[in-house]
Amino acid sequence: MAPLIISQFHQESYVLKLQTSEQNDIENMQFRTLLNSELLASPIIETEYSLARFKGQLTPIYNCHGLTFASRRTWIYQSQELEKILRDDKYIEIKVEKDVLPGDVITYADETGITHSGIVIQVDLPKTDGDLVSIMVLSKWGRHKEVIHNANYSPYSTGIKKYWRINHGFRIV
Amino acid sequence: MDLELYKNQLRDIYLVSNTPSFLYETMRKSNIITNYLAKFDKATLFHEFSQRVEKPIVDVADIAILYALLIALSFKKDEDIKGFFKYVSEHIKFEWFSTIANYYLSDKTNSDIFTFEITPPSKIEYGEQQNIKVTQS
């Protein structure tokens, strides 16, 4: 269902049945409404982050964590829910940047918890000793658009970055 | 109080916030809150909030400004502020207003006593304009 565009203060939200692989419920909220002005606005954020690539249209349906962990279907916005997902889905931390691969997950955290997440889409290893690993990420910035950006180039990049890879392992029967 | 000057900046903080805690912390650190809104006393901030919340919201920046006023009030540690945040926590269920009010209420450095008087509307539901009458005791 496409977002309903309205001109008055109104909220239409839904909770999806969403669970971790351990069948624990994940608190979430899907929003379907946005204000006309959101479509008409030309956010200065796109000018401020001119090296990032803003993809498609904005949508209130999902946030970054919904993109990363819930197939672009909803908002996950509580840090404890994200920690539950990382634990239940058996993500392991990739501690060395050069070991990160496309498809891995990046999280950003500050003193309040996890503030942002995304999916790694490209890793460029340094060509010389002085260079840094360059990691490109696909994420979504709040109610705004999906964004392709360097891991160190976003409103959340002052936070602590961690990289994760899902590893369900084997269950031998 | 002229928040029109800052509305684009506040709107962008709101737009890119993935979590209520990010919105709360980012706004608390922004110059608009720490320099501009900090200059106003609690009565002025209450008045501005109550005036704005009564108007139909037609611009996403209007929502961002309401969050900014609420978060600016979170810096005020007077005892009567707590009543206001308790009211917001219990009655404004739109998006993250209640969650943010709870951040203030769960902060142990704030007093447990309040004397703020609020005249609530009879009912608030999604999809209805939310009217809050706020008076300072």
Short mmCIF file of N, CA, C and O in Angstrom, two decimals, chain A residues 7-11 13 31 35 37-38 41-45 63-65 75-78 110-112 114-116 140-144 155-156, chain B residues 8-9 11-12 14-22 25 29 56-61 63 66 93-97 99 103 126-130:
data_model
loop_
_atom_site.label_atom_id
_atom_site.label_comp_id
_atom_site.label_asym_id
_atom_site.label_seq_id
_atom_site.Cartn_x
_atom_site.Cartn_y
_atom_site.Cartn_z
N SER A 7 -2.82 16.42 4.23
CA SER A 7 -2.44 17.80 4.46
C SER A 7 -2.71 18.22 5.91
O SER A 7 -2.45 19.34 6.28
N GLN A 8 -3.24 17.34 6.71
CA GLN A 8 -3.51 17.66 8.10
C GLN A 8 -2.76 16.71 9.03
O GLN A 8 -2.34 15.64 8.63
N PHE A 9 -2.64 17.13 10.26
CA PHE A 9 -1.96 16.35 11.28
C PHE A 9 -2.73 15.05 11.49
O PHE A 9 -3.88 15.04 11.87
N HIS A 10 -2.09 13.98 11.23
CA HIS A 10 -2.78 12.69 11.30
C HIS A 10 -1.72 11.60 11.32
O HIS A 10 -0.68 11.73 10.72
N GLN A 11 -2.02 10.55 12.00
CA GLN A 11 -1.08 9.45 12.01
C GLN A 11 -1.80 8.13 11.78
O GLN A 11 -2.77 7.84 12.45
N SER A 13 -0.76 4.26 11.78
CA SER A 13 0.37 3.37 12.06
C SER A 13 -0.12 1.97 12.37
O SER A 13 -1.24 1.78 12.85
N PHE A 31 4.51 3.29 9.64
CA PHE A 31 3.76 4.52 9.39
C PHE A 31 3.44 4.60 7.90
O PHE A 31 4.27 4.27 7.06
N LEU A 35 3.19 14.14 5.21
CA LEU A 35 2.62 15.44 4.88
C LEU A 35 3.05 15.85 3.48
O LEU A 35 4.15 15.52 3.04
N SER A 37 3.99 18.57 2.53
CA SER A 37 5.19 19.42 2.58
C SER A 37 6.47 18.61 2.57
O SER A 37 7.52 19.09 2.17
N GLU A 38 6.38 17.36 3.04
CA GLU A 38 7.57 16.51 3.02
C GLU A 38 8.01 16.22 1.60
O GLU A 38 9.19 16.09 1.31
N ALA A 41 9.39 19.61 0.09
CA ALA A 41 10.59 20.19 0.70
C ALA A 41 11.85 19.75 -0.03
O ALA A 41 11.92 18.67 -0.60
N SER A 42 12.82 20.62 -0.01
CA SER A 42 14.13 20.26 -0.55
C SER A 42 15.11 20.31 0.62
O SER A 42 15.73 21.32 0.88
N PRO A 43 15.21 19.20 1.33
CA PRO A 43 15.95 19.25 2.59
C PRO A 43 17.40 19.68 2.40
O PRO A 43 18.08 19.25 1.47
N ILE A 44 17.82 20.54 3.33
CA ILE A 44 19.21 20.98 3.26
C ILE A 44 20.16 19.83 3.55
O ILE A 44 21.34 19.90 3.25
N ILE A 45 19.63 18.76 4.11
CA ILE A 45 20.47 17.60 4.42
C ILE A 45 21.10 17.05 3.14
O ILE A 45 22.22 16.57 3.12
N ASN A 63 12.29 2.63 8.50
CA ASN A 63 13.49 3.41 8.79
C ASN A 63 14.72 2.57 8.47
O ASN A 63 14.62 1.49 7.86
N CYS A 64 15.88 3.03 8.88
CA CYS A 64 17.11 2.31 8.55
C CYS A 64 17.09 0.88 9.10
O CYS A 64 17.47 -0.07 8.41
N HIS A 65 16.64 0.75 10.34
CA HIS A 65 16.62 -0.59 10.95
C HIS A 65 15.59 -1.49 10.26
O HIS A 65 15.75 -2.70 10.20
N TRP A 75 9.22 0.24 10.96
CA TRP A 75 10.23 0.91 11.80
C TRP A 75 10.56 0.03 12.99
O TRP A 75 9.66 -0.48 13.66
N ILE A 76 11.83 -0.15 13.24
CA ILE A 76 12.29 -0.68 14.52
C ILE A 76 13.08 0.47 15.14
O ILE A 76 13.99 1.00 14.51
N TYR A 77 12.70 0.89 16.34
CA TYR A 77 13.29 2.13 16.85
C TYR A 77 13.75 2.05 18.30
O TYR A 77 14.12 3.07 18.88
N GLN A 78 13.68 0.87 18.88
CA GLN A 78 14.17 0.74 20.25
C GLN A 78 15.49 -0.03 20.21
O GLN A 78 15.58 -1.11 19.61
N ASP A 110 25.56 5.53 19.96
CA ASP A 110 26.06 6.56 20.87
C ASP A 110 25.66 6.15 22.28
O ASP A 110 25.30 4.99 22.52
N GLU A 111 25.69 7.10 23.21
CA GLU A 111 25.43 6.77 24.60
C GLU A 111 23.99 6.29 24.82
O GLU A 111 23.70 5.68 25.85
N THR A 112 23.10 6.57 23.86
CA THR A 112 21.70 6.14 24.02
C THR A 112 21.44 4.77 23.41
O THR A 112 20.36 4.22 23.57
N ILE A 114 21.85 2.07 19.84
CA ILE A 114 22.07 2.02 18.39
C ILE A 114 21.22 3.09 17.72
O ILE A 114 20.00 3.11 17.86
N THR A 115 21.86 3.97 16.97
CA THR A 115 21.15 5.10 16.36
C THR A 115 20.89 4.88 14.86
O THR A 115 20.01 5.52 14.29
N HIS A 116 21.66 3.99 14.25
CA HIS A 116 21.56 3.87 12.80
C HIS A 116 22.12 2.51 12.37
O HIS A 116 22.96 1.93 13.08
N LYS A 140 19.02 3.99 5.25
CA LYS A 140 17.90 4.95 5.10
C LYS A 140 17.99 5.93 6.26
O LYS A 140 18.24 5.52 7.39
N TRP A 141 17.77 7.19 5.93
CA TRP A 141 17.94 8.22 6.96
C TRP A 141 16.57 8.63 7.48
O TRP A 141 15.92 9.53 6.93
N GLY A 142 16.13 7.98 8.52
CA GLY A 142 14.86 8.32 9.16
C GLY A 142 13.69 8.21 8.21
O GLY A 142 13.52 7.21 7.50
N ARG A 143 12.86 9.26 8.19
CA ARG A 143 11.70 9.30 7.29
C ARG A 143 12.13 9.66 5.87
O ARG A 143 11.31 9.61 4.94
N HIS A 144 13.40 10.03 5.72
CA HIS A 144 13.86 10.50 4.42
C HIS A 144 14.16 9.31 3.49
O HIS A 144 13.56 8.25 3.64
N PRO A 155 24.88 11.61 9.09
CA PRO A 155 24.59 12.34 10.34
C PRO A 155 24.87 11.51 11.59
O PRO A 155 24.84 12.03 12.69
N TYR A 156 25.12 10.23 11.40
CA TYR A 156 25.27 9.31 12.55
C TYR A 156 26.73 8.89 12.74
O TYR A 156 27.04 8.12 13.65
N ASN B 8 14.03 24.85 8.99
CA ASN B 8 14.62 23.89 8.06
C ASN B 8 15.62 22.97 8.75
O ASN B 8 15.68 21.77 8.49
N GLN B 9 16.40 23.58 9.64
CA GLN B 9 17.39 22.80 10.38
C GLN B 9 16.71 21.79 11.32
O GLN B 9 17.11 20.62 11.39
N ARG B 11 13.69 20.62 10.94
CA ARG B 11 13.01 19.64 10.09
C ARG B 11 13.98 18.53 9.68
O ARG B 11 13.62 17.35 9.69
N ASP B 12 15.19 18.90 9.35
CA ASP B 12 16.15 17.89 8.89
C ASP B 12 16.57 16.96 10.02
O ASP B 12 16.78 15.76 9.80
N TYR B 14 14.66 16.10 12.45
CA TYR B 14 13.48 15.22 12.58
C TYR B 14 13.44 14.18 11.45
O TYR B 14 13.24 13.00 11.71
N LEU B 15 13.69 14.65 10.24
CA LEU B 15 13.59 13.74 9.08
C LEU B 15 14.58 12.58 9.15
O LEU B 15 14.26 11.47 8.74
N VAL B 16 15.78 12.83 9.63
CA VAL B 16 16.81 11.79 9.59
C VAL B 16 16.87 10.98 10.89
O VAL B 16 17.71 10.09 11.01
N SER B 17 15.99 11.27 11.83
CA SER B 17 16.03 10.54 13.11
C SER B 17 15.40 9.16 12.95
O SER B 17 14.23 9.04 12.62
N ASN B 18 16.20 8.17 13.20
CA ASN B 18 15.71 6.78 13.13
C ASN B 18 15.11 6.31 14.44
O ASN B 18 14.38 5.32 14.46
N THR B 19 15.47 6.98 15.51
CA THR B 19 15.00 6.56 16.83
C THR B 19 14.66 7.81 17.65
O THR B 19 15.24 8.88 17.44
N PRO B 20 13.74 7.67 18.60
CA PRO B 20 13.42 8.83 19.46
C PRO B 20 14.63 9.28 20.27
O PRO B 20 14.78 10.47 20.54
N SER B 21 15.48 8.35 20.65
CA SER B 21 16.65 8.74 21.45
C SER B 21 17.62 9.59 20.62
O SER B 21 18.22 10.54 21.13
N PHE B 22 17.75 9.27 19.33
CA PHE B 22 18.61 10.09 18.46
C PHE B 22 18.03 11.49 18.31
O PHE B 22 18.74 12.49 18.39
N GLU B 25 18.58 13.37 21.68
CA GLU B 25 19.97 13.75 21.94
C GLU B 25 20.49 14.76 20.91
O GLU B 25 21.20 15.69 21.26
N LYS B 29 21.64 18.68 21.68
CA LYS B 29 22.99 19.17 21.40
C LYS B 29 23.01 20.30 20.36
O LYS B 29 24.05 20.91 20.13
N PRO B 56 -3.62 23.36 13.33
CA PRO B 56 -3.46 22.21 12.43
C PRO B 56 -2.02 22.15 11.90
O PRO B 56 -1.44 23.17 11.56
N ILE B 57 -1.48 20.95 11.88
CA ILE B 57 -0.11 20.78 11.39
C ILE B 57 -0.16 20.55 9.88
O ILE B 57 -0.77 19.59 9.42
N VAL B 58 0.44 21.44 9.14
CA VAL B 58 0.42 21.29 7.68
C VAL B 58 1.82 21.12 7.10
O VAL B 58 1.98 20.77 5.95
N ASP B 59 2.81 21.40 7.91
CA ASP B 59 4.19 21.32 7.43
C ASP B 59 4.97 20.41 8.38
O ASP B 59 4.80 20.49 9.60
N VAL B 60 5.80 19.56 7.81
CA VAL B 60 6.57 18.65 8.65
C VAL B 60 7.46 19.41 9.63
O VAL B 60 7.74 18.95 10.73
N ALA B 61 7.85 20.62 9.25
CA ALA B 61 8.66 21.44 10.16
C ALA B 61 7.88 21.82 11.41
O ALA B 61 8.48 22.03 12.47
N ILE B 63 5.96 19.88 13.09
CA ILE B 63 6.15 18.76 14.03
C ILE B 63 7.54 18.87 14.66
O ILE B 63 7.70 18.70 15.87
N LEU B 66 7.62 21.46 17.34
CA LEU B 66 6.99 20.98 18.58
C LEU B 66 7.95 20.10 19.38
O LEU B 66 8.05 20.22 20.61
N LYS B 93 -0.12 10.63 22.04
CA LYS B 93 0.37 9.34 21.55
C LYS B 93 0.90 9.42 20.13
O LYS B 93 1.23 8.41 19.53
N PHE B 94 0.96 10.61 19.59
CA PHE B 94 1.49 10.78 18.24
C PHE B 94 2.99 10.55 18.25
O PHE B 94 3.74 11.15 19.04
N GLU B 95 3.45 9.65 17.39
CA GLU B 95 4.87 9.38 17.22
C GLU B 95 5.60 9.22 18.55
O GLU B 95 5.27 8.34 19.33
N TRP B 96 6.58 10.10 18.80
CA TRP B 96 7.51 9.89 19.91
C TRP B 96 7.37 10.91 21.03
O TRP B 96 8.25 11.02 21.88
N PHE B 97 6.29 11.68 21.03
CA PHE B 97 6.13 12.69 22.09
C PHE B 97 6.09 12.02 23.46
O PHE B 97 6.73 12.46 24.41
N THR B 99 7.25 9.03 24.28
CA THR B 99 8.55 8.41 24.58
C THR B 99 9.54 9.46 25.09
O THR B 99 10.26 9.22 26.07
N TYR B 103 11.57 10.06 28.72
CA TYR B 103 13.00 10.25 28.97
C TYR B 103 13.19 11.25 30.11
O TYR B 103 14.02 11.07 30.99
N TYR B 126 -5.77 9.48 17.50
CA TYR B 126 -5.09 9.65 16.23
C TYR B 126 -6.08 10.25 15.24
O TYR B 126 -7.25 9.90 15.22
N GLY B 127 -5.56 11.10 14.41
CA GLY B 127 -6.41 11.62 13.35
C GLY B 127 -7.18 12.85 13.77
O GLY B 127 -7.86 13.46 12.97
N GLU B 128 -7.09 13.21 15.03
CA GLU B 128 -7.78 14.40 15.49
C GLU B 128 -6.74 15.45 15.83
O GLU B 128 -5.65 15.14 16.27
N GLN B 129 -7.14 16.69 15.63
CA GLN B 129 -6.26 17.76 16.07
C GLN B 129 -6.13 17.67 17.58
O GLN B 129 -7.11 17.47 18.29
N GLN B 130 -4.92 17.81 18.07
CA GLN B 130 -4.70 17.63 19.50
C GLN B 130 -4.62 18.99 20.17
O GLN B 130 -3.74 19.79 19.90
#
